[in-house]
PDB file of C-alpha atoms in Angstrom:
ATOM      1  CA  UNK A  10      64.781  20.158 -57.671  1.00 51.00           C
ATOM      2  CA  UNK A  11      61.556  18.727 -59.104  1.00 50.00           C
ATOM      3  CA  UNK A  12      61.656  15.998 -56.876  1.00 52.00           C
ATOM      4  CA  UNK A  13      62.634  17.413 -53.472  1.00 53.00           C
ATOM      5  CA  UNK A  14      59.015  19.452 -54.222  1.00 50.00           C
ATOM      6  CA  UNK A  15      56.996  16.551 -54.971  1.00 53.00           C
ATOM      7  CA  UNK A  16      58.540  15.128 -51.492  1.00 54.00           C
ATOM      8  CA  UNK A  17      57.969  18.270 -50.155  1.00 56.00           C
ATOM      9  CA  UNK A  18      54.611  17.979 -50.865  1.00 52.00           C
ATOM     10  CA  UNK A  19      53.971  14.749 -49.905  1.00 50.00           C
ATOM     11  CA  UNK A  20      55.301  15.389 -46.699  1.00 56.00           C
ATOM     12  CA  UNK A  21      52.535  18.610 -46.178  1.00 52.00           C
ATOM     13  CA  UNK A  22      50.367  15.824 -47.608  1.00 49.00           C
ATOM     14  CA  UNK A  23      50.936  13.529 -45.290  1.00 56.00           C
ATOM     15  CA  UNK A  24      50.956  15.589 -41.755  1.00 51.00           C
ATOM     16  CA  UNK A  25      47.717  17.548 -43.196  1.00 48.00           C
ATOM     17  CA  UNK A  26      46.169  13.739 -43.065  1.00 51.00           C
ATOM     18  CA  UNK A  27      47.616  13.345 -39.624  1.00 49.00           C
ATOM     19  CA  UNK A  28      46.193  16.264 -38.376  1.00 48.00           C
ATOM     20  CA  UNK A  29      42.682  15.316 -40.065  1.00 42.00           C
ATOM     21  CA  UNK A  30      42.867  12.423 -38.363  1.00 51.00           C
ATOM     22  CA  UNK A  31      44.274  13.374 -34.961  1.00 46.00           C
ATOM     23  CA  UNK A  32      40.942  15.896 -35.595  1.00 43.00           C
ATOM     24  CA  UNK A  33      38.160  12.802 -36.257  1.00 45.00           C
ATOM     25  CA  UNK A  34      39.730  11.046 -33.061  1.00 47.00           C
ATOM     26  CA  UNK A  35      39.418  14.053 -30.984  1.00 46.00           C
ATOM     27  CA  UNK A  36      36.194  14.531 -32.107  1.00 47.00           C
ATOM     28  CA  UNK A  37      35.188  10.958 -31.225  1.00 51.00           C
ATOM     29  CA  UNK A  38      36.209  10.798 -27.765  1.00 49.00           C
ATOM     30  CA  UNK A  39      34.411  13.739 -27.037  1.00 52.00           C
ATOM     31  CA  UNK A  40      31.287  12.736 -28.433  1.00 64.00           C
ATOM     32  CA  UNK A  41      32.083   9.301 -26.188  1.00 68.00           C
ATOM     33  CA  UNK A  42      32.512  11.601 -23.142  1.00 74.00           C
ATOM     34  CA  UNK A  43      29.177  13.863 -23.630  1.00 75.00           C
ATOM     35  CA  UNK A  44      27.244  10.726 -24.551  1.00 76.00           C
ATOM     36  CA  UNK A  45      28.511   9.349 -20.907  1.00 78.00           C
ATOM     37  CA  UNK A  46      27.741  12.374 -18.963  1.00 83.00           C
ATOM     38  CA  UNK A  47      24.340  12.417 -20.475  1.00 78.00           C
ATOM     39  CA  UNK A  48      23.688   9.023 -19.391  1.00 81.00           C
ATOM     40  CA  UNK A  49      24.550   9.555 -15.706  1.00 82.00           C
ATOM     41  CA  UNK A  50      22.881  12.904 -16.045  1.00 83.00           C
ATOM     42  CA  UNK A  51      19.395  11.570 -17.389  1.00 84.00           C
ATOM     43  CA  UNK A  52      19.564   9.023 -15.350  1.00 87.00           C
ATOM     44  CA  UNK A  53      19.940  10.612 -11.937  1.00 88.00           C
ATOM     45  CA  UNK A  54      16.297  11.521 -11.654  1.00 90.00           C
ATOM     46  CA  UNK A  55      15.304   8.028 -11.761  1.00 90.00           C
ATOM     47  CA  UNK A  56      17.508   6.807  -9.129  1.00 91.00           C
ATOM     48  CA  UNK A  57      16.088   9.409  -6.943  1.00 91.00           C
ATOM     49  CA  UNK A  58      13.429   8.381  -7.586  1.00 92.00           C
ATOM     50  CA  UNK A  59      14.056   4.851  -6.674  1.00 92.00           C
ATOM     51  CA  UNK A  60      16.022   6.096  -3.330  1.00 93.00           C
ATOM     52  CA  UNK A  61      12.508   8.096  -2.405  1.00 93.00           C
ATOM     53  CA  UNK A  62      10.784   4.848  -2.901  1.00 93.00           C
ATOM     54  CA  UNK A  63      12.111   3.031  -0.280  1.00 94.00           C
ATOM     55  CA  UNK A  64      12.092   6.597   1.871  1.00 94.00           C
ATOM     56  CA  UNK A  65       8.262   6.120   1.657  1.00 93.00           C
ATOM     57  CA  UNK A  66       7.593   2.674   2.752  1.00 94.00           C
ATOM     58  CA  UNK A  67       7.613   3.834   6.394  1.00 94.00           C
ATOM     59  CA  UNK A  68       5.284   6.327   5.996  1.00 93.00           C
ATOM     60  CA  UNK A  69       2.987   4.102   3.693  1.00 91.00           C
ATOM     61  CA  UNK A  70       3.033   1.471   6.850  1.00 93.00           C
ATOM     62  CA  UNK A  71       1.848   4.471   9.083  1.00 94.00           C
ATOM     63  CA  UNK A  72      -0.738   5.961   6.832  1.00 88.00           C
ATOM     64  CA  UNK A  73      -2.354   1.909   5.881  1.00 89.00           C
ATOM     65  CA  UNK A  74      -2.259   0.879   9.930  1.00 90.00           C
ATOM     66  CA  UNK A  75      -4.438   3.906  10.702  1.00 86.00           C
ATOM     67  CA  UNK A  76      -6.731   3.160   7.704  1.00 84.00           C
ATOM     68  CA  UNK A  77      -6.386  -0.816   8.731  1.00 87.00           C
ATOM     69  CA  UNK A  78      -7.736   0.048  11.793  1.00 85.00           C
ATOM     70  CA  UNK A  79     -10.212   2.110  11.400  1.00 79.00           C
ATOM     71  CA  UNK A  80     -12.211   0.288   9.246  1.00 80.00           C
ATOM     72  CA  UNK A  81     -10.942  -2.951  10.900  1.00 84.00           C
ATOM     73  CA  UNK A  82      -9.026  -4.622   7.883  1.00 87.00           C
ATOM     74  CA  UNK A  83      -7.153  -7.691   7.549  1.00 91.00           C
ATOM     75  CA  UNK A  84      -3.602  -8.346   9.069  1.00 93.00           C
ATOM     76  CA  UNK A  85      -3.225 -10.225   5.745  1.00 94.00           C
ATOM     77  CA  UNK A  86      -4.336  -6.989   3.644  1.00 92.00           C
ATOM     78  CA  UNK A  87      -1.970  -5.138   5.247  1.00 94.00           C
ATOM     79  CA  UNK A  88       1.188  -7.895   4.999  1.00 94.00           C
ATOM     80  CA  UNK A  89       0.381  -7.803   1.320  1.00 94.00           C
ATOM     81  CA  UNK A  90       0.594  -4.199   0.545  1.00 92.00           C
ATOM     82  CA  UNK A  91       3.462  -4.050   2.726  1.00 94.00           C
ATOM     83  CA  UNK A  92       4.876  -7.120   0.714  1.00 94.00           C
ATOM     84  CA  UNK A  93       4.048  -5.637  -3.176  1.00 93.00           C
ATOM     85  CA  UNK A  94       5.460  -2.211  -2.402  1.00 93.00           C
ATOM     86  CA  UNK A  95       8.974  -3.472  -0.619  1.00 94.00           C
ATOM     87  CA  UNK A  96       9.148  -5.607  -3.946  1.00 94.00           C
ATOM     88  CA  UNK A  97       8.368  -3.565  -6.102  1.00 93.00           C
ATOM     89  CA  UNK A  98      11.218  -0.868  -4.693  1.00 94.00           C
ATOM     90  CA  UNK A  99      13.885  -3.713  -4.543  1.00 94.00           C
ATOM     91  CA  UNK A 100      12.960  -4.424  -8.085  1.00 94.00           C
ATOM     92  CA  UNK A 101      13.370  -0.764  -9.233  1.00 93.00           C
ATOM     93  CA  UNK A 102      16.488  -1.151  -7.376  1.00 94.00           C
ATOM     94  CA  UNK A 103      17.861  -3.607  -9.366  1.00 92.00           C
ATOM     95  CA  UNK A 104      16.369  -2.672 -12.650  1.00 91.00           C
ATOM     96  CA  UNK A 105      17.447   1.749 -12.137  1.00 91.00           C
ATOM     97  CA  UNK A 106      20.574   1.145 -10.058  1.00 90.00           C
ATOM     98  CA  UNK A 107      22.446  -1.854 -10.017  1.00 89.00           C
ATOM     99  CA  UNK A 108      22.058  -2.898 -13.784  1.00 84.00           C
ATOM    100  CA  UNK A 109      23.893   0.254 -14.668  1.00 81.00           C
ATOM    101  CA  UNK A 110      25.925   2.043 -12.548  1.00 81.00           C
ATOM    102  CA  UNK A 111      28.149   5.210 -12.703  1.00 75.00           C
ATOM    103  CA  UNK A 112      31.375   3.433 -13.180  1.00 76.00           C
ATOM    104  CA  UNK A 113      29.827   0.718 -15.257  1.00 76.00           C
ATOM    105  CA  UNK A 114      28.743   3.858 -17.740  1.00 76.00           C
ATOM    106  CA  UNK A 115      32.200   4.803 -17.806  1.00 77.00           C
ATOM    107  CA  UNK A 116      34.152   1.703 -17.968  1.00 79.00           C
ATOM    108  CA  UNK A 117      31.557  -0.033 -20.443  1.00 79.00           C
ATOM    109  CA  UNK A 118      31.868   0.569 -24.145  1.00 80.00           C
ATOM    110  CA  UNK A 119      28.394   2.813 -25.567  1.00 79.00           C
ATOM    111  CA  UNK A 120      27.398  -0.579 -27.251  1.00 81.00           C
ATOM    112  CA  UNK A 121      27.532  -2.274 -23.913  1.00 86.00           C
ATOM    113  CA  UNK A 122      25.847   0.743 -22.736  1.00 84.00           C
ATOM    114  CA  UNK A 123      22.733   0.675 -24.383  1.00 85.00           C
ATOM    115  CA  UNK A 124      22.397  -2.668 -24.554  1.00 88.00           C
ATOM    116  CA  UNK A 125      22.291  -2.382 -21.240  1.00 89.00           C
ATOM    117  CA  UNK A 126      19.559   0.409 -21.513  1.00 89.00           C
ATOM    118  CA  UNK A 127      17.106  -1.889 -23.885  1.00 90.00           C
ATOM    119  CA  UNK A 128      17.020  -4.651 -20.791  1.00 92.00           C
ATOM    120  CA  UNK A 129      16.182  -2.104 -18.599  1.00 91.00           C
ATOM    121  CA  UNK A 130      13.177  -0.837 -20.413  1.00 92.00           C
ATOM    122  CA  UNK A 131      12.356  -4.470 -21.456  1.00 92.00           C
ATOM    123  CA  UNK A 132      12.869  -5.700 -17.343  1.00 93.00           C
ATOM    124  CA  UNK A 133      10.386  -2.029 -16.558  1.00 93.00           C
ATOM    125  CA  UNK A 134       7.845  -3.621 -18.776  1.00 93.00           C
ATOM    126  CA  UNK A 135       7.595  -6.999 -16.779  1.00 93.00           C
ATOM    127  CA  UNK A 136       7.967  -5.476 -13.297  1.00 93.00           C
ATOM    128  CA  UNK A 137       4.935  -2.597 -14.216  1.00 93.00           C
ATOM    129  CA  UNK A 138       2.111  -5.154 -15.813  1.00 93.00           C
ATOM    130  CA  UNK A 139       3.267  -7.652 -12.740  1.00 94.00           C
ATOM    131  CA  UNK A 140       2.761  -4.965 -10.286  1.00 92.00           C
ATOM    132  CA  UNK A 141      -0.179  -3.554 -11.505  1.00 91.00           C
ATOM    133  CA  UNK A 142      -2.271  -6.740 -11.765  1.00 93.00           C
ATOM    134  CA  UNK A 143      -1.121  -7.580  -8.063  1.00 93.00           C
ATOM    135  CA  UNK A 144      -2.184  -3.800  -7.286  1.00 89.00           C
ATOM    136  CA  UNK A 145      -5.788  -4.440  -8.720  1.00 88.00           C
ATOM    137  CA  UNK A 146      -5.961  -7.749  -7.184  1.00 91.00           C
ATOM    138  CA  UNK A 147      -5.351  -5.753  -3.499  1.00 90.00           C
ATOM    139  CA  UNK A 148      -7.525  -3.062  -4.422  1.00 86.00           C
ATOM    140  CA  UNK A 149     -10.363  -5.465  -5.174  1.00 87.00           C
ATOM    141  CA  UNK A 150      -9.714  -7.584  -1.803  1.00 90.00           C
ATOM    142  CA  UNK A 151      -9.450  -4.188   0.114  1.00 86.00           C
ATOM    143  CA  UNK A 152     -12.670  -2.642  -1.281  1.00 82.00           C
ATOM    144  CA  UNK A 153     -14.921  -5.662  -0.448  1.00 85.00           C
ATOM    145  CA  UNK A 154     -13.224  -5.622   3.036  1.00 86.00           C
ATOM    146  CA  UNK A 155     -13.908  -2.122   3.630  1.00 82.00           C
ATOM    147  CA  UNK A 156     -17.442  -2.450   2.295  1.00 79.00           C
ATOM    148  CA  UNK A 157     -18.067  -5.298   4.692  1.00 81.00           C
ATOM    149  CA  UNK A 158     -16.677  -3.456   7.695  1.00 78.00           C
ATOM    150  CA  UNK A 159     -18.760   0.029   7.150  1.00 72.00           C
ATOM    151  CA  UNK A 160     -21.762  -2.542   6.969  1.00 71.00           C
ATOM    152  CA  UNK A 161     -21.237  -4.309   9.631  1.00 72.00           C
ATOM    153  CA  UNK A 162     -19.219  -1.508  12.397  1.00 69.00           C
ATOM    154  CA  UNK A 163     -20.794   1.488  12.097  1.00 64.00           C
ATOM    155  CA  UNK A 164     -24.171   2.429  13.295  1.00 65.00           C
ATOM    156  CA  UNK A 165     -26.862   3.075  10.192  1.00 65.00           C
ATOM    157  CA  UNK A 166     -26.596   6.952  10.076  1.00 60.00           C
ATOM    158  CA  UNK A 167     -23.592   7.662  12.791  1.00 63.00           C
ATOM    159  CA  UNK A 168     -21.096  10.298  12.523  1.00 66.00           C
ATOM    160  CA  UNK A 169     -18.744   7.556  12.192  1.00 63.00           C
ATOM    161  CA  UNK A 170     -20.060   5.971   9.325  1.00 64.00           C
ATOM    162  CA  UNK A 171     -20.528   9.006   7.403  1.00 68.00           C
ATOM    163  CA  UNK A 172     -16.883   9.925   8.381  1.00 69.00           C
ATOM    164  CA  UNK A 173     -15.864   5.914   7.094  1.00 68.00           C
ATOM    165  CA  UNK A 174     -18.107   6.766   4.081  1.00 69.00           C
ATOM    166  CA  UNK A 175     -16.099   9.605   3.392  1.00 71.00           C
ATOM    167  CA  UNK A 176     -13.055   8.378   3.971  1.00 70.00           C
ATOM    168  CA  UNK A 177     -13.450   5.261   1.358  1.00 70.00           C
ATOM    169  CA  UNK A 178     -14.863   7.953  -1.394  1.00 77.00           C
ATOM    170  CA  UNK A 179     -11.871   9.426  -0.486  1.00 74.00           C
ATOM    171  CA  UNK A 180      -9.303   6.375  -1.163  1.00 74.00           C
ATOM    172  CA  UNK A 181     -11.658   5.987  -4.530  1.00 74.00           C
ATOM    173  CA  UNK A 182     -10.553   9.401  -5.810  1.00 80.00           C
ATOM    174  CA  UNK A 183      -6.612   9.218  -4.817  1.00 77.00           C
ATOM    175  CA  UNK A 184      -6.040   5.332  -5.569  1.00 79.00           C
ATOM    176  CA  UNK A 185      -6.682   6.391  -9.420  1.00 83.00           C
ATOM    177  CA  UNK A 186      -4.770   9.167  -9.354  1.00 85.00           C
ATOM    178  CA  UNK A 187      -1.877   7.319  -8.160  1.00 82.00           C
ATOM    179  CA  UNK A 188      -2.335   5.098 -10.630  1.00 85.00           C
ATOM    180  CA  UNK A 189      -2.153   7.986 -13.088  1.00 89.00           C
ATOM    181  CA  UNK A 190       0.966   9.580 -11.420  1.00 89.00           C
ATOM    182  CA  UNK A 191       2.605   6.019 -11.888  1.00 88.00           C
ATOM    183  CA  UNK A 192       2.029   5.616 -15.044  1.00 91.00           C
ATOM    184  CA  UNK A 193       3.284   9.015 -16.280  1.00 92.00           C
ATOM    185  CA  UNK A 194       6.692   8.375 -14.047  1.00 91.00           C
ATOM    186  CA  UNK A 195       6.756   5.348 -15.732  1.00 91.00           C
ATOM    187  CA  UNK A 196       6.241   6.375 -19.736  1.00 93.00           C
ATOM    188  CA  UNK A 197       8.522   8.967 -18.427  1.00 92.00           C
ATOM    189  CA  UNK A 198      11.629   6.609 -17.472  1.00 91.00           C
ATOM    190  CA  UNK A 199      11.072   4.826 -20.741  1.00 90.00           C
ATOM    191  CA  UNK A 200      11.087   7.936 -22.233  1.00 92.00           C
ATOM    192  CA  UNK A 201      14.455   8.953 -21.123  1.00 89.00           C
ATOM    193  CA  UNK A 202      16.078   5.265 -22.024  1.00 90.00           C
ATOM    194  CA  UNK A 203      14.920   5.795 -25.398  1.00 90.00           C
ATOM    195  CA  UNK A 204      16.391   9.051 -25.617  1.00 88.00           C
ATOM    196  CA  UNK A 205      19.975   7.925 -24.361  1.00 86.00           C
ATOM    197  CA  UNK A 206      19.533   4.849 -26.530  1.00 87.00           C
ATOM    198  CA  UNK A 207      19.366   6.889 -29.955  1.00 87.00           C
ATOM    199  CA  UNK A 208      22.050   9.393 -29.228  1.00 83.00           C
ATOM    200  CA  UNK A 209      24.383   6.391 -28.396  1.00 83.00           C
ATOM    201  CA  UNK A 210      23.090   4.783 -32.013  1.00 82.00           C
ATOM    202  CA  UNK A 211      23.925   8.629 -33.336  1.00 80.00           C
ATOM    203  CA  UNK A 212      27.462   8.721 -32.233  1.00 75.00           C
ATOM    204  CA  UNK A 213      28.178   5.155 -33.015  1.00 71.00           C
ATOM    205  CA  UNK A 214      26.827   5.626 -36.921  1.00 66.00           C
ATOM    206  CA  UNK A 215      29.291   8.747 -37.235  1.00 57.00           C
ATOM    207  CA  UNK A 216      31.708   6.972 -36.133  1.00 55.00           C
TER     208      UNK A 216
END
């Protein structure tokens, strides 16, 4: 009698640890599925941002041939700005989209994941400080250009050259402040990477 209870309760013992157990894995695959969804959801924004890069190329060509031409700028000024910004929208290409895509988040393990995360933040910090020096190096090379050309165009005291005059304090004011938007969207991108990265590290340690 005494032993069919002790089976008995090594039996309750044993399913209760099944049970625990069937739990923990539950438990762990969904964390594994919530930690996936986040990563395609954070990560959204950034590829459309990426998309709308290459959506305003075209309208960057426009906007820098009227500008080109009205204060008479160099074909190879405008090549090169044409040049750095295609580049630099391939490159976020291959850094936002390609080097971890939707199916690669869920066929991946969350170690391959965010491993995968930490090269793109490290790849964001060579393609920004390589970008911006080329940016000042343009911005230099365009300024003199324009300087020269409002010099040497425009009649002293003309409508025109107070419009060109105008027009170049104009470019001074925006060119920082897309500097400043850039560098927000980029802190920003890191930002979210760094956020996926530790909840990845926070499912994988209770685990």
């Amino acid at each position: 009698m005494e032993n069919n209870m002790n089976m008995n309760e090594l039996e309750q013992m044993r399913e209760q640890m099944q049970m625990f157990r069937n739990k923990i894995d539950k438990q762990e695959i969904i964390n594994d599925k919530l930690v996936r969804c986040a990563v395609k959801s954070k990560m959204s924004w950034i590829k459309k941002y990426v998309y709308f890069e290459f959506c305003i190329i075209p309208f960057l060509a426009l906007l820098w041939g009227g500008i080109k031409y009205m204060f008479d700028l160099s074909w190879f000024n405008y090549a090169f700005m044409l040049v750095i910004t295609t580049i630099d929208a391939l490159w976020d290409y291959r850094i936002n989209v390609t080097s971890l895509k939707a199916d690669m988040v869920e066929t991946n393990s969350l170690t391959e994941t965010m491993l995968r995360l930490v090269e793109m933040k490290q790849m964001r910090v060579k393609s920004f400080y390589i970008m911006m020096a080329l940016l000042i190096v343009w911005l230099v090379w365009t300024g003199i250009e324009m300087w020269i050309s409002i010099s040497s165009i425009f009649e002293p005291g003309s409508l025109m050259e107070g419009a060109a005059y105008g027009g170049f304090i104009g470019l001074l004011i925006g060119i920082p402040l897309g500097i400043y938007a850039a560098i927000r969207i980029y802190r920003k991108m890191q930002s979210t990477n760094d956020e996926l990265i530790n909840q990845i590290k926070e499912v994988s340690k209770n685990e």
